[in-house]
């Protein structure tokens, strides 16, 4: 096994309860049970990673991960309702009622040569490179993510001064930042996400190499990149994250259209509103639709293309459909939004012109469309950002509230001409 040449080494600090302020009460029953069961069987076991970090900054953890020196097999034998997942490096999922706790064996410095991880047929072989807790800590990305909380002793094991960084509101990469970004360029995006989400400043040395190394993100597999961008957009701090991606020079090949959009006052307002809405929903624990989110990020480019095509004489709806496809294709060359979201995005976009039709049976049909709710919310964003007449948005809001007779009365007389859509030009 080849060891990473510059593996950072940490110096253990045991932080007692009085200094870290954590309490075992804040740990989920499931994670507590796992930790205690392992410890009682003579193993080391700690709550680790995001949960400890989030609790220390005063946020509620999303989920709980446990790190241990027990092997996956040993964990499975000790804990009921658990199963091993993953091929290269096995981890164990422990299922409690509505919660899954991920249990990972301390990892050592892996083999970095990808060829060594495949057998003679090229198939990925298991890469269960177990290590010591010190090695496990050194493999993690940021100091604040390398904290091990022992809920039984109520102490935090801190190898890289993560607790001090939390108190100083600083996000620091473990080891040499440039080396760590080269090992895994996604860490640059994680730096942006954690700093925005946790309100931590990027440490100077951690920040410095990002601009020069930004292009390395091009080598990251598309699906991983998409997952990471999605995490960023669904972090509850999307607005701050996107702003920071731009400051750090990281957005170019991810959402290249974003630059374009943000340069136009109306596009900027629209994105601003949509990210703020998303953030509010996430923070209130409400569901967020990924399709809706990307539909809004790409709306202004679609709109521009649509206007251009109409000006060139194409008909309203065909021009819209062509524009949708063209923009999705352009985007796919950069950050690949999985095709499974296409249908939702296209539906939301395609329903937009129908909000301007408020006569006859058409509003009733739109109301019954299965995607009405999403399309309506989207239309509200357009109105909020000044792209669409507020009166139309208000009309639709009222139209949904009132009874059948009042709806009839609200309808706009049939032959109201549409301005600027080129329809009147038809003989
Ligand atoms: P959250 O789940 O809130 O996004 P997290 O810190 O738990 O944050 P995960 O992606 O769940 O993030 O990873 C769990 C832990 O694994 C991290 O805290 C970190 O210690 C380590 N880790 C994750 N991704 C990397 C990476 N790319 N490089 C190094 N360590 C990583
Ligand atoms: Mg996590």
Coordinates of C-alpha atoms and ligand atoms in Angstrom, one line a residue:
X1 CA 0.0 0.0 0.0
X2 CA 1.3 3.4 -0.9
X3 CA 0.9 6.1 1.7
X4 CA 0.0 9.6 0.8
X5 CA 3.4 11.5 0.9
X6 CA 2.1 14.5 2.7
X7 CA -0.5 13.0 5.1
X8 CA -1.1 15.7 7.6
X9 CA -0.5 14.8 11.2
X10 CA -2.6 16.1 14.1
X11 CA -2.0 16.6 17.7
X12 CA -4.7 15.3 20.0
X13 CA -6.5 17.7 22.3
X14 CA -9.2 16.3 24.5
X15 CA -11.8 19.0 24.9
X16 CA -13.9 18.6 28.1
X17 CA -17.6 19.3 28.4
X18 CA -17.0 22.7 30.0
X19 CA -15.2 23.9 26.9
X20 CA -17.2 22.4 24.1
X21 CA -20.7 22.9 25.6
X22 CA -22.2 19.8 23.9
X23 CA -24.5 17.5 25.7
X24 CA -25.4 13.9 25.0
X25 CA -29.1 14.9 25.0
X26 CA -28.6 16.5 21.6
X27 CA -27.6 13.2 20.1
X28 CA -30.3 11.1 18.5
X29 CA -31.4 8.0 20.5
X30 CA -30.3 5.8 17.6
X31 CA -26.8 7.3 17.4
X32 CA -26.5 7.1 21.2
X33 CA -27.5 3.4 21.2
X34 CA -25.0 2.5 18.4
X35 CA -22.2 4.4 20.2
X36 CA -22.9 2.8 23.6
X37 CA -23.3 -0.7 22.2
X38 CA -20.0 -0.5 20.4
X39 CA -18.2 0.9 23.4
X40 CA -19.7 -1.7 25.8
X41 CA -18.3 -4.4 23.5
X42 CA -14.9 -2.9 23.9
X43 CA -14.6 -0.8 20.8
X44 CA -14.0 2.9 20.3
X45 CA -17.0 4.7 18.9
X46 CA -17.7 8.4 18.4
X47 CA -20.3 10.7 16.9
X48 CA -18.3 12.4 14.1
X49 CA -18.3 14.8 11.2
X50 CA -21.2 17.1 10.3
X51 CA -23.3 16.4 13.4
X52 CA -20.7 17.4 15.9
X53 CA -19.8 20.5 13.8
X54 CA -23.4 21.6 13.5
X55 CA -24.1 21.2 17.2
X56 CA -21.0 23.2 18.0
X57 CA -22.1 26.1 15.8
X58 CA -25.6 25.8 17.3
X59 CA -27.4 24.2 14.3
X60 CA -29.6 21.2 14.4
X61 CA -27.8 18.2 12.7
X62 CA -29.3 16.7 9.6
X63 CA -28.2 13.2 10.5
X64 CA -25.7 11.4 12.8
X65 CA -22.6 9.5 11.7
X66 CA -20.6 7.2 13.9
X67 CA -16.9 6.3 13.5
X68 CA -15.5 3.3 15.2
X69 CA -12.5 0.9 15.2
X70 CA -14.9 -2.1 14.8
X71 CA -15.0 -3.6 11.3
X72 CA -18.2 -3.6 9.4
X73 CA -18.7 -7.3 10.2
X74 CA -18.2 -6.7 13.8
X75 CA -20.7 -3.8 13.8
X76 CA -23.2 -6.0 12.0
X77 CA -22.9 -8.7 14.5
X78 CA -23.4 -6.4 17.4
X79 CA -26.2 -4.2 16.2
X80 CA -29.6 -5.4 15.1
X81 CA -31.2 -4.0 12.0
X82 CA -28.0 -3.1 10.3
X83 CA -26.6 -3.8 6.9
X84 CA -23.4 -3.2 5.1
X85 CA -23.5 -1.1 2.0
X86 CA -20.9 0.0 -0.5
X87 CA -18.3 -2.0 -2.4
X88 CA -15.1 -0.2 -2.2
X89 CA -15.3 0.9 1.3
X90 CA -18.0 -0.7 3.3
X91 CA -20.1 1.2 5.7
X92 CA -22.9 0.0 7.9
X93 CA -26.4 1.5 8.0
X94 CA -28.2 1.1 11.2
X95 CA -32.0 1.5 10.9
X96 CA -34.0 2.9 13.8
X97 CA -37.6 3.9 13.4
X98 CA -37.3 6.8 11.0
X99 CA -33.6 7.3 11.2
X100 CA -30.6 5.8 9.6
X101 CA -27.2 6.1 11.4
X102 CA -24.2 5.6 9.2
X103 CA -21.3 3.7 11.0
X104 CA -17.9 3.9 9.4
X105 CA -14.8 2.1 10.4
X106 CA -11.8 4.5 10.9
X107 CA -10.2 4.8 7.5
X108 CA -6.5 4.8 6.7
X109 CA -4.7 6.6 3.9
X110 CA -6.0 4.7 0.8
X111 CA -4.2 3.7 -2.3
X112 CA -4.4 6.7 -4.6
X113 CA -3.5 4.8 -7.8
X114 CA -6.9 3.9 -9.2
X115 CA -5.5 0.9 -11.1
X116 CA -4.6 -0.7 -7.8
X117 CA -8.3 -0.7 -6.9
X118 CA -9.4 -2.8 -9.7
X119 CA -8.9 -6.5 -10.3
X120 CA -7.5 -8.0 -13.6
X121 CA -10.9 -7.5 -15.2
X122 CA -11.0 -3.9 -14.3
X123 CA -13.7 -4.4 -11.8
X124 CA -13.6 -2.3 -8.6
X125 CA -12.4 -4.3 -5.7
X126 CA -13.2 -3.6 -2.1
X127 CA -11.0 -0.9 -0.6
X128 CA -11.5 -1.5 3.0
X129 CA -8.4 0.2 4.2
X130 CA -8.9 0.5 7.8
X131 CA -6.9 2.9 9.8
X132 CA -6.3 4.5 13.2
X133 CA -8.4 7.3 14.5
X134 CA -5.5 9.7 13.8
X135 CA -5.4 8.6 10.2
X136 CA -9.2 8.8 10.0
X137 CA -9.0 12.4 11.2
X138 CA -6.3 13.3 8.7
X139 CA -8.3 12.1 5.8
X140 CA -11.2 14.5 6.5
X141 CA -11.5 17.8 4.8
X142 CA -11.9 20.6 7.2
X143 CA -10.7 20.9 10.9
X144 CA -14.3 21.4 12.0
X145 CA -15.3 18.2 10.3
X146 CA -12.7 16.1 12.1
X147 CA -14.1 16.2 15.6
X148 CA -15.0 13.0 17.5
X149 CA -17.6 13.3 20.2
X150 CA -17.8 10.7 22.9
X151 CA -21.3 11.1 24.4
X152 CA -20.5 8.7 27.3
X153 CA -17.4 10.6 28.5
X154 CA -18.8 13.9 27.1
X155 CA -15.6 14.9 25.6
X156 CA -14.5 15.9 22.1
X157 CA -11.4 14.5 20.5
X158 CA -9.9 17.2 18.4
X159 CA -6.8 16.5 16.3
X160 CA -6.6 19.6 14.2
X161 CA -7.9 22.4 16.4
X162 CA -11.3 22.3 15.0
X163 CA -13.0 23.5 18.2
X164 CA -10.7 26.6 18.2
X165 CA -11.7 27.2 14.5
X166 CA -15.4 27.0 15.4
X167 CA -14.9 29.5 18.2
X168 CA -12.9 31.8 15.8
X169 CA -15.6 31.2 13.1
X170 CA -13.0 30.0 10.6
X171 CA -13.1 27.2 8.1
X172 CA -9.6 25.6 7.7
X173 CA -8.5 22.8 5.4
X174 CA -6.6 20.0 7.1
X175 CA -3.1 19.7 5.6
X176 CA -1.9 21.6 2.5
X177 CA -5.0 23.1 0.9
X178 CA -3.8 23.0 -2.7
X179 CA -2.8 19.3 -2.3
X180 CA -6.2 18.5 -0.8
X181 CA -8.1 20.3 -3.5
X182 CA -6.1 18.4 -6.1
X183 CA -6.9 15.1 -4.4
X184 CA -10.6 16.0 -4.6
X185 CA -11.7 19.2 -6.3
X186 CA -15.2 18.9 -4.9
X187 CA -13.6 20.1 -1.6
X188 CA -13.6 23.6 -3.2
X189 CA -17.4 23.5 -3.4
X190 CA -17.7 22.1 0.0
X191 CA -15.6 25.0 1.3
X192 CA -18.0 27.4 -0.2
X193 CA -21.1 25.5 1.1
X194 CA -19.8 25.1 4.7
X195 CA -18.6 28.7 5.0
X196 CA -21.9 30.1 3.7
X197 CA -24.0 27.7 5.7
X198 CA -22.2 27.9 9.0
X199 CA -21.2 31.5 8.8
X200 CA -17.5 30.7 8.9
X201 CA -14.8 32.7 7.1
X202 CA -12.5 30.8 4.8
X203 CA -9.1 30.8 6.3
X204 CA -6.7 32.7 4.1
X205 CA -4.5 29.7 3.1
X206 CA -7.6 27.6 2.5
X207 CA -9.1 30.2 0.2
X208 CA -6.0 31.2 -1.7
X209 CA -5.6 28.3 -4.1
X210 CA -9.2 28.0 -5.1
X211 CA -9.3 30.5 -7.9
X212 CA -6.3 28.9 -9.7
X213 CA -7.6 25.3 -9.2
X214 CA -11.2 26.0 -10.1
X215 CA -10.8 24.3 -13.5
X216 CA -10.1 21.0 -11.8
X217 CA -13.8 20.7 -11.2
X218 CA -14.1 19.9 -14.9
X219 CA -12.5 16.5 -14.2
X220 CA -15.0 15.6 -11.6
X221 CA -17.7 13.0 -12.7
X222 CA -20.8 14.9 -13.7
X223 CA -23.1 13.1 -11.3
X224 CA -21.0 13.9 -8.3
X225 CA -20.8 17.5 -9.4
X226 CA -24.5 17.7 -9.7
X227 CA -25.0 16.2 -6.3
X228 CA -22.7 18.7 -4.8
X229 CA -24.4 21.6 -6.5
X230 CA -27.7 20.3 -5.4
X231 CA -26.5 20.1 -1.8
X232 CA -25.3 23.7 -2.1
X233 CA -28.7 24.8 -3.5
X234 CA -30.6 22.9 -0.9
X235 CA -28.4 24.0 2.1
X236 CA -30.9 26.6 3.2
X237 CA -28.2 29.1 2.3
X238 CA -28.3 28.9 -1.5
X239 CA -28.3 32.6 -1.9
X240 CA -25.1 33.1 0.1
X241 CA -23.6 30.0 -1.6
X242 CA -24.2 31.3 -5.1
X243 CA -22.8 34.7 -4.3
X244 CA -19.7 33.0 -2.9
X245 CA -19.3 30.7 -5.9
X246 CA -19.0 33.9 -7.9
X247 CA -16.6 35.6 -5.5
X248 CA -14.3 32.6 -5.5
X249 CA -14.5 32.2 -9.3
X250 CA -16.0 28.7 -9.1
X251 CA -19.3 29.2 -11.0
X252 CA -18.0 29.4 -14.6
X253 CA -18.4 25.9 -15.8
X254 CA -21.2 25.0 -13.5
X255 CA -23.9 27.4 -14.1
X256 CA -22.3 29.6 -16.7
X257 CA -25.6 31.1 -17.6
X258 CA -25.8 32.4 -14.1
X259 CA -23.3 35.1 -14.9
X260 CA -25.3 36.2 -17.8
X261 CA -28.5 36.3 -15.8
X262 CA -27.0 38.1 -12.8
X263 CA -25.8 40.8 -15.1
X264 CA -29.4 41.7 -16.1
X265 CA -31.3 43.5 -13.4
X266 CA -34.5 41.5 -14.0
X267 CA -32.8 38.2 -14.1
X268 CA -30.9 39.0 -11.0
X269 CA -34.1 39.8 -9.2
X270 CA -35.7 36.6 -10.3
X271 CA -32.8 34.4 -9.2
X272 CA -32.6 36.3 -6.0
X273 CA -36.3 35.8 -5.2
X274 CA -36.1 32.2 -6.2
X275 CA -33.1 31.4 -4.1
X276 CA -34.5 33.3 -1.1
X277 CA -37.8 31.3 -1.5
X278 CA -35.9 28.1 -1.6
X279 CA -33.8 29.0 1.5
X280 CA -36.9 29.9 3.4
X281 CA -38.6 26.7 2.5
X282 CA -35.6 24.6 3.4
X283 CA -35.2 26.4 6.7
X284 CA -38.9 25.9 7.5
X285 CA -38.5 22.2 6.8
X286 CA -40.7 22.3 3.7
X287 CA -40.0 20.2 0.7
X288 CA -38.2 21.8 -2.3
X289 CA -38.6 20.5 -5.8
X290 CA -35.3 20.2 -7.7
X291 CA -37.0 20.5 -11.0
X292 CA -38.6 23.8 -9.9
X293 CA -35.3 25.1 -8.7
X294 CA -33.5 24.4 -11.9
X295 CA -36.5 25.7 -13.9
X296 CA -36.0 29.0 -12.2
X297 CA -32.2 29.1 -12.5
X298 CA -32.6 28.6 -16.3
X299 CA -35.7 30.7 -16.9
X300 CA -34.1 33.9 -18.0
X301 CA -31.9 32.3 -20.6
X302 CA -35.0 30.5 -21.9
X303 CA -36.9 33.7 -21.9
X304 CA -34.2 35.6 -23.8
X305 CA -34.0 32.8 -26.4
X306 CA -37.8 32.7 -26.7
X307 CA -37.9 36.5 -27.3
X308 CA -35.2 36.2 -29.9
X309 CA -37.0 33.5 -31.8
X310 CA -40.3 35.3 -31.7
X311 CA -38.6 38.4 -33.0
X312 CA -37.3 36.3 -35.8
X313 CA -40.8 35.4 -36.7
X314 CA -41.3 32.0 -35.0
X315 CA -44.6 31.2 -33.5
X316 CA -45.3 31.6 -29.8
X317 CA -45.3 28.0 -28.5
X318 CA -43.0 26.4 -31.0
X319 CA -40.5 29.2 -30.2
X320 CA -40.8 28.4 -26.5
X321 CA -40.3 24.7 -27.0
X322 CA -37.3 25.3 -29.2
X323 CA -35.8 27.7 -26.7
X324 CA -36.3 25.2 -23.8
X325 CA -34.4 22.5 -25.7
X326 CA -31.7 24.8 -26.8
X327 CA -31.0 26.1 -23.3
X328 CA -31.1 22.6 -21.7
X329 CA -28.6 21.4 -24.3
X330 CA -26.2 24.3 -23.6
X331 CA -26.5 23.8 -19.9
X332 CA -25.9 20.0 -20.2
X333 CA -22.5 20.7 -21.7
X334 CA -21.6 22.3 -18.5
X335 CA -23.3 21.1 -15.3
X336 CA -25.3 18.1 -16.4
X337 CA -28.7 18.4 -14.9
X338 CA -30.0 14.8 -15.0
X339 CA -32.6 14.3 -17.7
X340 CA -35.2 13.1 -15.2
X341 CA -35.8 16.7 -14.3
X342 CA -36.4 17.8 -17.9
X343 CA -40.1 16.9 -17.9
X344 CA -40.9 19.0 -14.8
X345 CA -38.8 22.0 -16.0
X346 CA -40.4 21.9 -19.4
X347 CA -43.9 21.6 -18.0
X348 CA -43.4 24.5 -15.7
X349 CA -42.1 26.7 -18.5
X350 CA -44.6 25.6 -21.1
X351 CA -47.5 26.5 -18.7
X352 CA -46.3 30.1 -18.3
X353 CA -47.9 31.7 -21.4
X354 CA -51.2 30.2 -20.3
X355 CA -51.4 32.4 -17.3
X356 CA -51.9 35.3 -19.6
X357 CA -55.0 33.7 -21.1
X358 CA -57.8 34.6 -18.8
X359 CA -60.9 34.2 -20.9
X360 CA -63.3 31.3 -21.9
X361 CA -62.6 27.9 -20.5
X362 CA -58.8 28.2 -20.5
X363 CA -58.3 29.4 -17.0
X364 CA -60.4 26.5 -15.7
X365 CA -58.4 24.0 -17.7
X366 CA -55.1 25.4 -16.4
X367 CA -56.4 25.2 -12.8
X368 CA -56.9 21.5 -13.3
X369 CA -53.5 20.8 -14.8
X370 CA -51.5 18.5 -12.5
X371 CA -48.6 20.8 -12.6
X372 CA -50.7 24.0 -11.9
X373 CA -49.4 24.5 -8.4
X374 CA -45.7 24.5 -9.4
X375 CA -46.4 26.6 -12.5
X376 CA -48.5 29.1 -10.4
X377 CA -45.7 29.5 -7.8
X378 CA -43.3 30.0 -10.7
X379 CA -45.5 32.6 -12.2
X380 CA -45.6 34.4 -8.8
X381 CA -41.8 34.6 -8.9
X382 CA -42.0 36.1 -12.3
X383 CA -44.4 38.8 -11.1
X384 CA -42.4 39.4 -7.9
X385 CA -39.3 40.1 -10.0
X386 CA -41.1 42.5 -12.3
X387 CA -41.1 40.4 -15.4
X388 CA -44.9 39.8 -15.4
X389 CA -47.7 42.2 -14.6
X390 CA -48.6 42.0 -10.9
X391 CA -52.2 42.3 -11.8
X392 CA -52.1 38.9 -13.6
X393 CA -50.6 37.2 -10.5
X394 CA -53.2 38.8 -8.3
X395 CA -55.9 37.7 -10.6
X396 CA -54.8 34.1 -10.4
X397 CA -54.5 34.2 -6.7
X398 CA -58.1 35.5 -6.4
X399 CA -59.3 33.1 -9.1
X400 CA -58.3 30.2 -7.0
X401 CA -60.0 31.5 -3.8
X402 CA -63.5 32.4 -5.1
X403 CA -66.4 30.2 -6.0
X404 CA -67.6 29.1 -9.4
X405 CA -69.9 32.0 -10.1
X406 CA -67.4 34.6 -9.1
X407 CA -64.9 32.8 -11.3
X408 CA -67.1 33.3 -14.3
X409 CA -67.5 36.9 -13.5
X410 CA -63.7 37.3 -13.3
X411 CA -63.1 36.1 -16.8
X412 CA -61.6 38.6 -19.2
X413 CA -63.6 39.4 -22.4
X414 CA -62.5 37.1 -25.2
X415 CA -60.9 39.3 -27.9
X416 CA -58.5 41.3 -25.7
X417 CA -55.5 41.8 -28.0
X418 CA -52.1 40.6 -26.8
X419 CA -49.5 43.3 -27.2
X420 CA -46.1 42.6 -28.6
X421 CA -46.6 39.0 -29.3
X422 CA -46.8 39.4 -33.0
X423 CA -50.2 37.7 -33.2
X424 CA -51.8 40.8 -34.6
X425 CA -49.5 40.7 -37.5
X426 CA -51.3 37.6 -38.8
X427 CA -53.7 38.6 -41.6
Ligands
LIG1 P1 -23.6 17.6 5.6 O1 -24.0 16.2 5.7 O2 -24.2 18.6 6.5 O3 -23.5 18.1 4.2 P2 -21.1 16.6 6.5 O4 -19.8 17.2 7.0 O5 -21.7 15.5 7.3 O6 -22.0 17.7 6.1 P3 -20.8 14.5 4.5 O7 -20.7 14.7 3.0 O8 -22.0 13.9 5.1 O9 -20.7 16.0 5.1 O10 -19.5 13.8 5.0 C1 -19.3 13.4 6.4 C2 -17.9 13.6 6.8 O11 -17.0 12.9 5.9 C3 -17.4 15.1 6.7 O12 -17.7 15.8 7.9 C4 -15.9 14.9 6.5 O13 -15.3 14.7 7.7 C5 -15.8 13.7 5.7 N1 -15.8 14.0 4.2 C6 -16.9 14.1 3.4 N2 -16.5 14.4 2.1 C7 -15.2 14.6 2.2 C8 -14.2 14.9 1.2 N3 -14.5 15.1 -0.1 N4 -12.9 14.9 1.6 C9 -12.6 14.7 2.9 N5 -13.4 14.4 3.8 C10 -14.7 14.3 3.5
LIG2 MG1 -23.4 14.3 6.7

